[in-house]
Short mmCIF file of C-alpha atoms in Angstrom, two decimals:
data_model
loop_
_atom_site.label_atom_id
_atom_site.label_comp_id
_atom_site.label_asym_id
_atom_site.label_seq_id
_atom_site.Cartn_x
_atom_site.Cartn_y
_atom_site.Cartn_z
CA UNK A 28 -106.83 -20.34 125.55
CA UNK A 29 -105.56 -23.90 125.56
CA UNK A 30 -103.53 -25.97 127.98
CA UNK A 31 -100.92 -28.65 127.14
CA UNK A 32 -98.64 -30.87 129.17
CA UNK A 33 -95.16 -31.68 127.84
CA UNK A 34 -93.31 -34.65 129.36
CA UNK A 35 -89.51 -34.62 129.44
CA UNK A 36 -89.06 -38.18 128.28
CA UNK A 37 -85.48 -37.92 126.98
CA UNK A 38 -83.89 -35.05 128.89
CA UNK A 39 -82.97 -35.14 132.56
CA UNK A 40 -85.21 -32.58 134.35
CA UNK A 41 -82.42 -31.39 136.65
CA UNK A 42 -80.20 -30.47 133.70
CA UNK A 43 -83.11 -29.16 131.63
CA UNK A 44 -84.40 -26.77 134.31
CA UNK A 45 -80.91 -25.55 135.20
CA UNK A 46 -79.37 -24.44 138.49
CA UNK A 47 -82.03 -22.63 140.56
CA UNK A 48 -84.40 -23.06 137.57
CA UNK A 49 -82.33 -20.56 135.55
CA UNK A 50 -83.11 -22.33 132.27
CA UNK A 51 -86.84 -22.31 132.96
CA UNK A 52 -86.70 -18.60 133.73
CA UNK A 53 -85.02 -18.03 130.36
CA UNK A 54 -87.63 -20.18 128.57
CA UNK A 55 -90.41 -18.19 130.24
CA UNK A 56 -88.78 -14.91 129.27
CA UNK A 57 -88.62 -16.00 125.62
CA UNK A 58 -92.34 -16.96 125.68
CA UNK A 59 -93.92 -14.05 127.62
CA UNK A 60 -97.44 -14.71 126.31
CA UNK A 61 -97.53 -18.20 127.83
CA UNK A 62 -97.99 -19.33 131.40
CA UNK A 63 -95.45 -22.08 132.07
CA UNK A 64 -95.30 -24.27 135.18
CA UNK A 65 -92.74 -27.08 135.56
CA UNK A 66 -93.04 -29.88 138.11
CA UNK A 67 -91.04 -33.11 138.05
CA UNK A 68 -90.68 -34.10 134.42
CA UNK A 69 -93.90 -32.37 133.32
CA UNK A 70 -94.09 -28.84 131.87
CA UNK A 71 -97.63 -27.41 131.92
CA UNK A 72 -98.25 -24.58 129.46
CA UNK A 73 -101.31 -22.33 128.98
CA UNK A 74 -101.84 -19.77 126.22
CA UNK A 75 -103.19 -19.20 122.73
CA UNK A 76 -102.79 -21.84 120.05
CA UNK A 77 -100.28 -19.98 117.85
CA UNK A 78 -97.90 -19.33 120.73
CA UNK A 79 -98.34 -22.91 121.88
CA UNK A 80 -97.22 -24.27 118.48
CA UNK A 81 -94.02 -22.21 118.63
CA UNK A 82 -93.36 -23.37 122.20
CA UNK A 83 -93.94 -27.01 121.27
CA UNK A 84 -91.35 -26.77 118.49
CA UNK A 85 -88.85 -25.06 120.78
CA UNK A 86 -89.20 -27.42 123.74
CA UNK A 87 -88.66 -30.35 121.40
CA UNK A 88 -85.38 -28.82 120.17
CA UNK A 89 -84.29 -28.00 123.71
CA UNK A 90 -85.09 -31.49 124.97
CA UNK A 91 -83.20 -33.20 122.14
CA UNK A 92 -80.18 -30.96 122.70
CA UNK A 93 -80.24 -31.65 126.45
CA UNK A 94 -80.56 -35.42 125.94
CA UNK A 95 -77.75 -35.54 123.38
CA UNK A 96 -75.19 -33.36 125.15
CA UNK A 97 -76.23 -33.82 128.81
CA UNK A 98 -76.04 -30.06 128.97
CA UNK A 99 -78.29 -27.04 128.47
CA UNK A 100 -77.28 -23.45 129.18
CA UNK A 101 -79.13 -20.14 128.90
CA UNK A 102 -76.94 -19.35 125.89
CA UNK A 103 -77.91 -22.68 124.27
CA UNK A 104 -81.59 -21.86 124.80
CA UNK A 105 -81.28 -18.49 123.07
CA UNK A 106 -79.44 -20.00 120.09
CA UNK A 107 -81.88 -22.91 119.71
CA UNK A 108 -85.00 -20.75 119.96
CA UNK A 109 -83.54 -18.46 117.29
CA UNK A 110 -82.84 -21.50 115.11
CA UNK A 111 -79.06 -21.09 115.39
CA UNK A 112 -76.37 -23.71 116.03
CA UNK A 113 -74.84 -23.99 119.48
CA UNK A 114 -71.14 -24.35 120.22
CA UNK A 115 -71.56 -28.06 120.96
CA UNK A 116 -73.11 -28.68 117.55
CA UNK A 117 -69.68 -28.02 116.05
CA UNK A 118 -67.91 -30.72 118.11
CA UNK A 119 -66.89 -33.67 115.93
CA UNK A 120 -65.65 -37.14 116.83
CA UNK A 121 -67.71 -37.54 120.01
CA UNK A 122 -69.37 -40.91 120.56
CA UNK A 123 -71.57 -39.48 123.33
CA UNK A 124 -71.29 -36.74 125.94
CA UNK A 125 -70.66 -37.33 129.63
CA UNK A 126 -72.98 -36.15 132.42
CA UNK A 127 -70.77 -33.06 132.71
CA UNK A 128 -71.17 -32.32 129.00
CA UNK A 129 -67.65 -33.45 128.12
CA UNK A 130 -67.31 -35.28 124.78
CA UNK A 131 -66.39 -38.97 125.07
CA UNK A 132 -64.25 -39.90 122.08
CA UNK A 133 -62.14 -42.77 120.79
CA UNK A 134 -58.75 -41.71 122.15
CA UNK A 135 -56.50 -44.08 120.24
CA UNK A 136 -56.24 -45.64 116.79
CA UNK A 137 -57.47 -49.03 118.00
CA UNK A 138 -60.40 -47.47 119.86
CA UNK A 139 -61.32 -45.75 116.57
CA UNK A 140 -61.12 -49.16 114.88
CA UNK A 141 -63.50 -50.49 117.54
CA UNK A 142 -65.97 -47.69 116.78
CA UNK A 143 -65.77 -48.42 113.04
CA UNK A 144 -66.13 -52.18 113.59
CA UNK A 145 -69.28 -51.62 115.66
CA UNK A 146 -70.76 -49.55 112.84
CA UNK A 147 -70.01 -52.18 110.18
CA UNK A 148 -70.42 -55.50 112.05
CA UNK A 149 -73.13 -57.05 114.20
CA UNK A 150 -70.64 -58.78 116.53
CA UNK A 151 -67.33 -57.37 117.73
CA UNK A 152 -64.69 -58.91 119.97
CA UNK A 153 -62.54 -56.29 121.72
CA UNK A 154 -59.44 -57.84 123.28
CA UNK A 155 -56.94 -55.84 125.30
CA UNK A 156 -55.28 -55.11 128.65
CA UNK A 157 -56.74 -53.28 131.64
CA UNK A 158 -57.38 -49.61 130.94
CA UNK A 159 -57.33 -49.87 127.15
CA UNK A 160 -60.90 -48.53 126.94
CA UNK A 161 -62.56 -51.60 125.47
CA UNK A 162 -65.46 -51.73 127.93
CA UNK A 163 -65.87 -47.97 128.30
CA UNK A 164 -65.86 -47.41 124.53
CA UNK A 165 -68.29 -50.30 124.06
CA UNK A 166 -70.74 -48.87 126.59
CA UNK A 167 -70.43 -45.42 124.98
CA UNK A 168 -71.37 -46.98 121.61
CA UNK A 169 -74.35 -48.71 123.23
CA UNK A 170 -75.56 -45.48 124.85
CA UNK A 171 -75.24 -43.66 121.52
CA UNK A 172 -77.30 -46.33 119.75
CA UNK A 173 -79.98 -46.06 122.45
CA UNK A 174 -80.08 -42.26 122.31
CA UNK A 175 -80.31 -42.37 118.49
CA UNK A 176 -83.21 -44.83 118.82
CA UNK A 177 -81.32 -47.45 116.79
CA UNK A 178 -82.15 -49.99 119.53
CA UNK A 179 -84.69 -50.13 122.34
CA UNK A 180 -82.45 -51.36 125.13
CA UNK A 181 -78.94 -52.05 126.40
CA UNK A 182 -78.04 -55.34 128.07
CA UNK A 183 -74.75 -55.60 129.95
CA UNK A 184 -73.43 -58.82 131.43
CA UNK A 185 -70.40 -60.26 133.20
CA UNK A 186 -69.48 -63.70 134.50
CA UNK A 187 -69.46 -63.70 138.32
CA UNK A 188 -66.04 -65.30 138.77
CA UNK A 189 -64.07 -64.68 141.95
CA UNK A 190 -60.63 -63.09 141.62
CA UNK A 191 -59.13 -64.05 144.94
CA UNK A 192 -62.18 -63.84 147.23
CA UNK A 193 -64.97 -66.37 147.49
CA UNK A 194 -68.44 -65.19 146.52
CA UNK A 195 -70.07 -67.03 149.40
CA UNK A 196 -68.12 -65.09 152.01
CA UNK A 197 -69.49 -61.72 150.85
CA UNK A 198 -72.35 -60.36 153.02
CA UNK A 199 -75.95 -59.94 151.87
CA UNK A 200 -78.37 -61.67 149.51
CA UNK A 201 -77.56 -62.81 145.95
CA UNK A 202 -78.00 -59.31 144.49
CA UNK A 203 -75.60 -57.90 147.09
CA UNK A 204 -73.08 -60.62 146.24
CA UNK A 205 -73.36 -60.09 142.47
CA UNK A 206 -73.39 -56.26 142.34
CA UNK A 207 -69.65 -55.81 143.10
CA UNK A 208 -68.84 -57.80 139.94
CA UNK A 209 -71.07 -55.51 137.88
CA UNK A 210 -69.90 -52.22 139.45
CA UNK A 211 -67.51 -51.28 136.58
CA UNK A 212 -70.51 -51.35 134.25
CA UNK A 213 -72.53 -49.11 136.58
CA UNK A 214 -69.56 -46.72 136.81
CA UNK A 215 -69.33 -46.32 133.03
CA UNK A 216 -73.09 -45.76 132.67
CA UNK A 217 -73.09 -43.16 135.45
CA UNK A 218 -70.46 -41.22 133.49
CA UNK A 219 -72.77 -41.02 130.46
CA UNK A 220 -76.36 -40.92 131.74
CA UNK A 221 -77.60 -38.64 134.56
CA UNK A 222 -78.29 -40.68 137.68
CA UNK A 223 -82.04 -39.98 137.85
CA UNK A 224 -82.48 -40.86 134.18
CA UNK A 225 -80.31 -43.98 134.56
CA UNK A 226 -82.41 -45.18 137.51
CA UNK A 227 -85.59 -44.70 135.46
CA UNK A 228 -84.10 -46.63 132.52
CA UNK A 229 -83.06 -49.49 134.78
CA UNK A 230 -86.47 -49.62 136.47
CA UNK A 231 -88.11 -49.80 133.03
CA UNK A 232 -85.61 -52.48 131.85
CA UNK A 233 -84.40 -50.19 129.07
CA UNK A 234 -80.95 -50.78 130.55
CA UNK A 235 -80.37 -54.20 132.08
CA UNK A 236 -77.27 -55.32 133.97
CA UNK A 237 -77.16 -58.99 134.90
CA UNK A 238 -74.74 -61.86 135.56
CA UNK A 239 -74.08 -64.13 132.60
CA UNK A 240 -76.08 -66.99 134.14
CA UNK A 241 -79.25 -64.86 133.80
CA UNK A 242 -78.91 -64.87 129.99
CA UNK A 243 -79.83 -68.55 129.58
CA UNK A 244 -83.06 -69.15 127.66
CA UNK A 245 -83.43 -65.55 126.44
CA UNK A 246 -83.55 -64.18 122.90
CA UNK A 247 -82.13 -60.66 122.87
CA UNK A 248 -83.84 -58.55 120.20
CA UNK A 249 -83.48 -54.86 119.29
CA UNK A 250 -80.57 -54.28 121.66
CA UNK A 251 -76.89 -53.63 122.10
CA UNK A 252 -75.58 -56.48 124.25
CA UNK A 253 -72.17 -56.31 125.91
CA UNK A 254 -70.39 -59.22 127.57
CA UNK A 255 -67.54 -57.89 129.70
CA UNK A 256 -64.65 -59.95 131.16
CA UNK A 257 -65.39 -62.70 128.65
CA UNK A 258 -62.03 -64.36 129.37
CA UNK A 259 -63.67 -65.72 132.53
CA UNK A 260 -66.40 -67.59 130.69
CA UNK A 261 -66.27 -71.28 129.97
CA UNK A 262 -66.68 -72.49 126.33
CA UNK A 263 -70.25 -73.56 127.12
CA UNK A 264 -71.10 -70.22 128.71
CA UNK A 265 -69.84 -68.06 125.87
CA UNK A 266 -71.56 -70.27 123.28
CA UNK A 267 -74.80 -69.87 125.25
CA UNK A 268 -74.33 -66.09 125.32
CA UNK A 269 -73.46 -65.67 121.62
CA UNK A 270 -76.49 -67.71 120.56
CA UNK A 271 -78.85 -65.34 122.47
CA UNK A 272 -78.48 -62.85 119.59
CA UNK A 273 -81.81 -61.78 118.11
CA UNK A 274 -83.05 -59.45 115.38
CA UNK A 275 -81.63 -55.90 115.17
CA UNK A 276 -79.06 -56.75 117.84
CA UNK A 277 -75.38 -55.92 118.07
CA UNK A 278 -73.00 -57.67 120.44
CA UNK A 279 -69.69 -56.50 121.90
CA UNK A 280 -67.57 -59.07 123.71
CA UNK A 281 -64.62 -57.72 125.70
CA UNK A 282 -61.83 -59.52 127.47
CA UNK A 283 -58.23 -59.52 128.67
CA UNK A 284 -56.31 -62.73 128.02
CA UNK A 285 -53.85 -61.90 130.83
CA UNK A 286 -56.57 -61.84 133.52
CA UNK A 287 -58.13 -65.29 133.36
CA UNK A 288 -59.46 -66.20 136.82
CA UNK A 289 -60.92 -69.60 135.92
CA UNK A 290 -59.65 -72.52 138.02
CA UNK A 291 -56.94 -74.65 136.39
CA UNK A 292 -57.25 -76.50 134.02
CA UNK A 293 -60.53 -74.90 132.80
CA UNK A 294 -60.13 -73.40 129.31
CA UNK A 295 -61.27 -69.83 128.71
CA UNK A 296 -64.39 -69.60 126.56
CA UNK A 297 -63.05 -66.40 124.96
CA UNK A 298 -59.95 -68.18 123.64
CA UNK A 299 -62.13 -71.03 122.42
CA UNK A 300 -64.59 -68.67 120.66
CA UNK A 301 -61.85 -66.71 118.89
CA UNK A 302 -60.34 -69.95 117.57
CA UNK A 303 -63.70 -71.21 116.31
CA UNK A 304 -65.15 -67.95 114.94
CA UNK A 305 -62.10 -66.22 113.41
CA UNK A 306 -63.31 -66.78 109.82
CA UNK A 307 -67.05 -66.19 110.37
CA UNK A 308 -68.45 -63.37 108.23
CA UNK A 309 -70.01 -60.50 110.17
CA UNK A 310 -67.69 -60.84 113.17
CA UNK A 311 -64.84 -58.38 113.80
CA UNK A 312 -61.94 -58.83 116.23
CA UNK A 313 -60.20 -55.69 117.49
CA UNK A 314 -57.01 -56.11 119.49
CA UNK A 315 -56.00 -53.26 121.80
CA UNK A 316 -52.62 -52.95 123.51
CA UNK A 317 -50.59 -50.85 125.95
CA UNK A 318 -50.65 -47.85 123.59
CA UNK A 319 -54.43 -47.70 124.03
CA UNK A 320 -54.34 -47.46 127.83
CA UNK A 321 -56.01 -44.22 128.87
CA UNK A 322 -55.85 -44.54 132.66
CA UNK A 323 -53.03 -43.18 134.81
CA UNK A 324 -49.63 -43.48 133.09
CA UNK A 325 -48.55 -45.95 135.79
CA UNK A 326 -51.15 -48.45 134.52
CA UNK A 327 -49.23 -48.75 131.23
CA UNK A 328 -45.97 -49.34 133.11
CA UNK A 329 -47.59 -51.93 135.40
CA UNK A 330 -49.03 -53.86 132.43
CA UNK A 331 -45.65 -53.79 130.65
CA UNK A 332 -43.82 -54.97 133.78
CA UNK A 333 -46.16 -57.93 134.22
CA UNK A 334 -45.84 -58.90 130.57
CA UNK A 335 -42.03 -58.92 130.85
CA UNK A 336 -42.09 -61.21 133.90
CA UNK A 337 -41.30 -64.86 133.06
CA UNK A 338 -44.43 -67.01 133.20
CA UNK A 339 -44.49 -69.34 136.24
CA UNK A 340 -44.36 -73.07 135.52
CA UNK A 341 -47.69 -74.85 135.03
CA UNK A 342 -48.76 -76.55 138.29
CA UNK A 343 -48.44 -80.34 138.29
CA UNK A 344 -51.61 -82.42 138.59
CA UNK A 345 -52.58 -83.10 142.20
CA UNK A 346 -50.64 -86.00 143.64
CA UNK A 347 -47.88 -85.96 141.01
CA UNK A 348 -44.40 -85.92 142.50
CA UNK A 349 -45.63 -86.58 146.03
#
């Protein structure tokens, strides 16, 4: 009799074991000659060597299925142990699967273009209005690359630029002040990676979320790097960010030209970068619009209403006309 320990490195233990350990009970029932004990993310198994080999092959299949689809049912276990396809294996077009097992797909033509551009280019600019899915799709692509072991880490960044409030008036230390600006990135990740697994990845720096200022001096290798809200960078900041690119790295830069919060007359670094880099080989620019908005239908109407409003006159320099 031999004993082996199997660590659930990819799958979330809560999903893998099932509600009230129902999945583990099914796994035990399918391997009656083995003694199986699961604690935390470790499965301890005792039995003869032949049975152990079969179990090792099966738990590997189950773990990969659970990690890919964020879902594992008793029915899935039976199919996988028998070497059959599950229902989810037949789903096409999914970038990744949400924590509820729902497929996350490109829901518009321009989002599909963004997916294709990511697959064929090392740097992609995704420009579009609020709700057009540019950030969410970008993070889904990064999570897929990480799960497929195409990269070793994901790095997400945003400029910490105030939109109305002043950063200094927010309570807490610097982390507390910065986190609200990064919350949309946390929200998207929590849709795609189970919370316990996400916390582990962040503790191990497999997933890093940091303000743009923290990028200075780094070389970002073997990663998918996303700069969100790039319209609020200065030309110097975005140049600094783009030149962090290392080996086996892909970058996605997202922004909305209608939501520039930089103080007048500061020029947006995103506008500057697009003007300078529009002919550079290896860079793709995907423009999304109101048709790509996948939030509540009112968001589309709000964006359209603001775009129809006449632009206010440019403020005069201080002191002029006084």
